[in-house]
Amino acid sequence: MLVLTTKTGQGIKIGDNIEVTVIEARGNQVRLGITAPKDIAVTRAKNTKDEKTDRE
């Protein structure tokens, strides 16, 4: 896994046609904008942690 630090409004490119931009960062939440061709599926990865454990 590649871990990057970036600022709001900045982003990364994946290949020639996918771009991920940081829209907003607040506390422990980050809003991302993803630009990709229509033939590329962009989905949210499922969290494998139990949410109840995170709240304890």
PDB file of C-alpha atoms in Angstrom:
ATOM      1  CA  MET A   1       0.000   0.000   0.000  1.00  0.00           C
ATOM      2  CA  LEU A   2       1.255   3.450  -0.925  1.00  0.00           C
ATOM      3  CA  VAL A   3       0.494   6.094   1.726  1.00  0.00           C
ATOM      4  CA  LEU A   4       0.565   9.750   0.666  1.00  0.00           C
ATOM      5  CA  THR A   5       0.096  13.048   2.442  1.00  0.00           C
ATOM      6  CA  THR A   6      -1.632  15.778   0.473  1.00  0.00           C
ATOM      7  CA  LYS A   7      -3.669  18.945   0.982  1.00  0.00           C
ATOM      8  CA  THR A   8      -7.258  19.794   0.124  1.00  0.00           C
ATOM      9  CA  GLY A   9      -7.561  20.456  -3.598  1.00  0.00           C
ATOM     10  CA  GLN A  10      -4.555  18.301  -4.392  1.00  0.00           C
ATOM     11  CA  GLY A  11      -4.679  14.720  -5.558  1.00  0.00           C
ATOM     12  CA  ILE A  12      -3.035  11.831  -7.301  1.00  0.00           C
ATOM     13  CA  LYS A  13      -3.198  10.284 -10.748  1.00  0.00           C
ATOM     14  CA  ILE A  14      -3.440   6.563 -11.359  1.00  0.00           C
ATOM     15  CA  GLY A  15      -2.301   5.740 -14.843  1.00  0.00           C
ATOM     16  CA  ASP A  16      -3.312   8.200 -17.550  1.00  0.00           C
ATOM     17  CA  ASN A  17      -7.035   8.377 -16.914  1.00  0.00           C
ATOM     18  CA  ILE A  18      -7.884   8.115 -13.197  1.00  0.00           C
ATOM     19  CA  GLU A  19      -7.551  11.034 -10.797  1.00  0.00           C
ATOM     20  CA  VAL A  20      -8.334  11.135  -7.065  1.00  0.00           C
ATOM     21  CA  THR A  21      -8.681  14.594  -5.493  1.00  0.00           C
ATOM     22  CA  VAL A  22      -9.045  15.500  -1.804  1.00  0.00           C
ATOM     23  CA  ILE A  23     -12.193  17.631  -1.632  1.00  0.00           C
ATOM     24  CA  GLU A  24     -12.366  18.116   2.130  1.00  0.00           C
ATOM     25  CA  ALA A  25     -10.774  16.770   5.308  1.00  0.00           C
ATOM     26  CA  ARG A  26     -12.576  17.162   8.641  1.00  0.00           C
ATOM     27  CA  GLY A  27     -11.574  15.265  11.759  1.00  0.00           C
ATOM     28  CA  ASN A  28     -11.462  11.583  10.854  1.00  0.00           C
ATOM     29  CA  GLN A  29     -13.423  11.977   7.597  1.00  0.00           C
ATOM     30  CA  VAL A  30     -12.061  12.722   4.145  1.00  0.00           C
ATOM     31  CA  ARG A  31     -14.164  13.552   1.071  1.00  0.00           C
ATOM     32  CA  LEU A  32     -12.598  12.391  -2.185  1.00  0.00           C
ATOM     33  CA  GLY A  33     -13.465  13.199  -5.768  1.00  0.00           C
ATOM     34  CA  ILE A  34     -12.706  10.472  -8.292  1.00  0.00           C
ATOM     35  CA  THR A  35     -12.511  11.069 -12.036  1.00  0.00           C
ATOM     36  CA  ALA A  36     -12.392   7.908 -14.130  1.00  0.00           C
ATOM     37  CA  PRO A  37     -13.643   6.678 -17.504  1.00  0.00           C
ATOM     38  CA  LYS A  38     -17.192   5.277 -17.507  1.00  0.00           C
ATOM     39  CA  ASP A  39     -15.920   1.772 -18.242  1.00  0.00           C
ATOM     40  CA  ILE A  40     -13.990   1.738 -14.910  1.00  0.00           C
ATOM     41  CA  ALA A  41     -16.112   0.722 -11.918  1.00  0.00           C
ATOM     42  CA  VAL A  42     -15.513   2.942  -8.885  1.00  0.00           C
ATOM     43  CA  THR A  43     -16.951   1.493  -5.684  1.00  0.00           C
ATOM     44  CA  ARG A  44     -16.444   1.906  -1.966  1.00  0.00           C
ATOM     45  CA  ALA A  45     -14.366  -0.839  -0.365  1.00  0.00           C
ATOM     46  CA  LYS A  46     -16.124  -2.630   2.470  1.00  0.00           C
ATOM     47  CA  ASN A  47     -14.710  -2.068   5.914  1.00  0.00           C
ATOM     48  CA  THR A  48     -13.698  -5.376   7.458  1.00  0.00           C
ATOM     49  CA  LYS A  49     -13.656  -3.949  11.001  1.00  0.00           C
ATOM     50  CA  ASP A  50     -16.697  -4.297  13.217  1.00  0.00           C
ATOM     51  CA  GLU A  51     -18.186  -0.789  13.560  1.00  0.00           C
ATOM     52  CA  LYS A  52     -19.223  -1.580  17.143  1.00  0.00           C
ATOM     53  CA  THR A  53     -15.552  -2.107  18.043  1.00  0.00           C
ATOM     54  CA  ASP A  54     -14.686   1.319  16.599  1.00  0.00           C
ATOM     55  CA  ARG A  55     -17.216   3.033  18.880  1.00  0.00           C
ATOM     56  CA  GLU A  56     -15.925   1.469  22.088  1.00  0.00           C
TER      57      GLU A  56
END
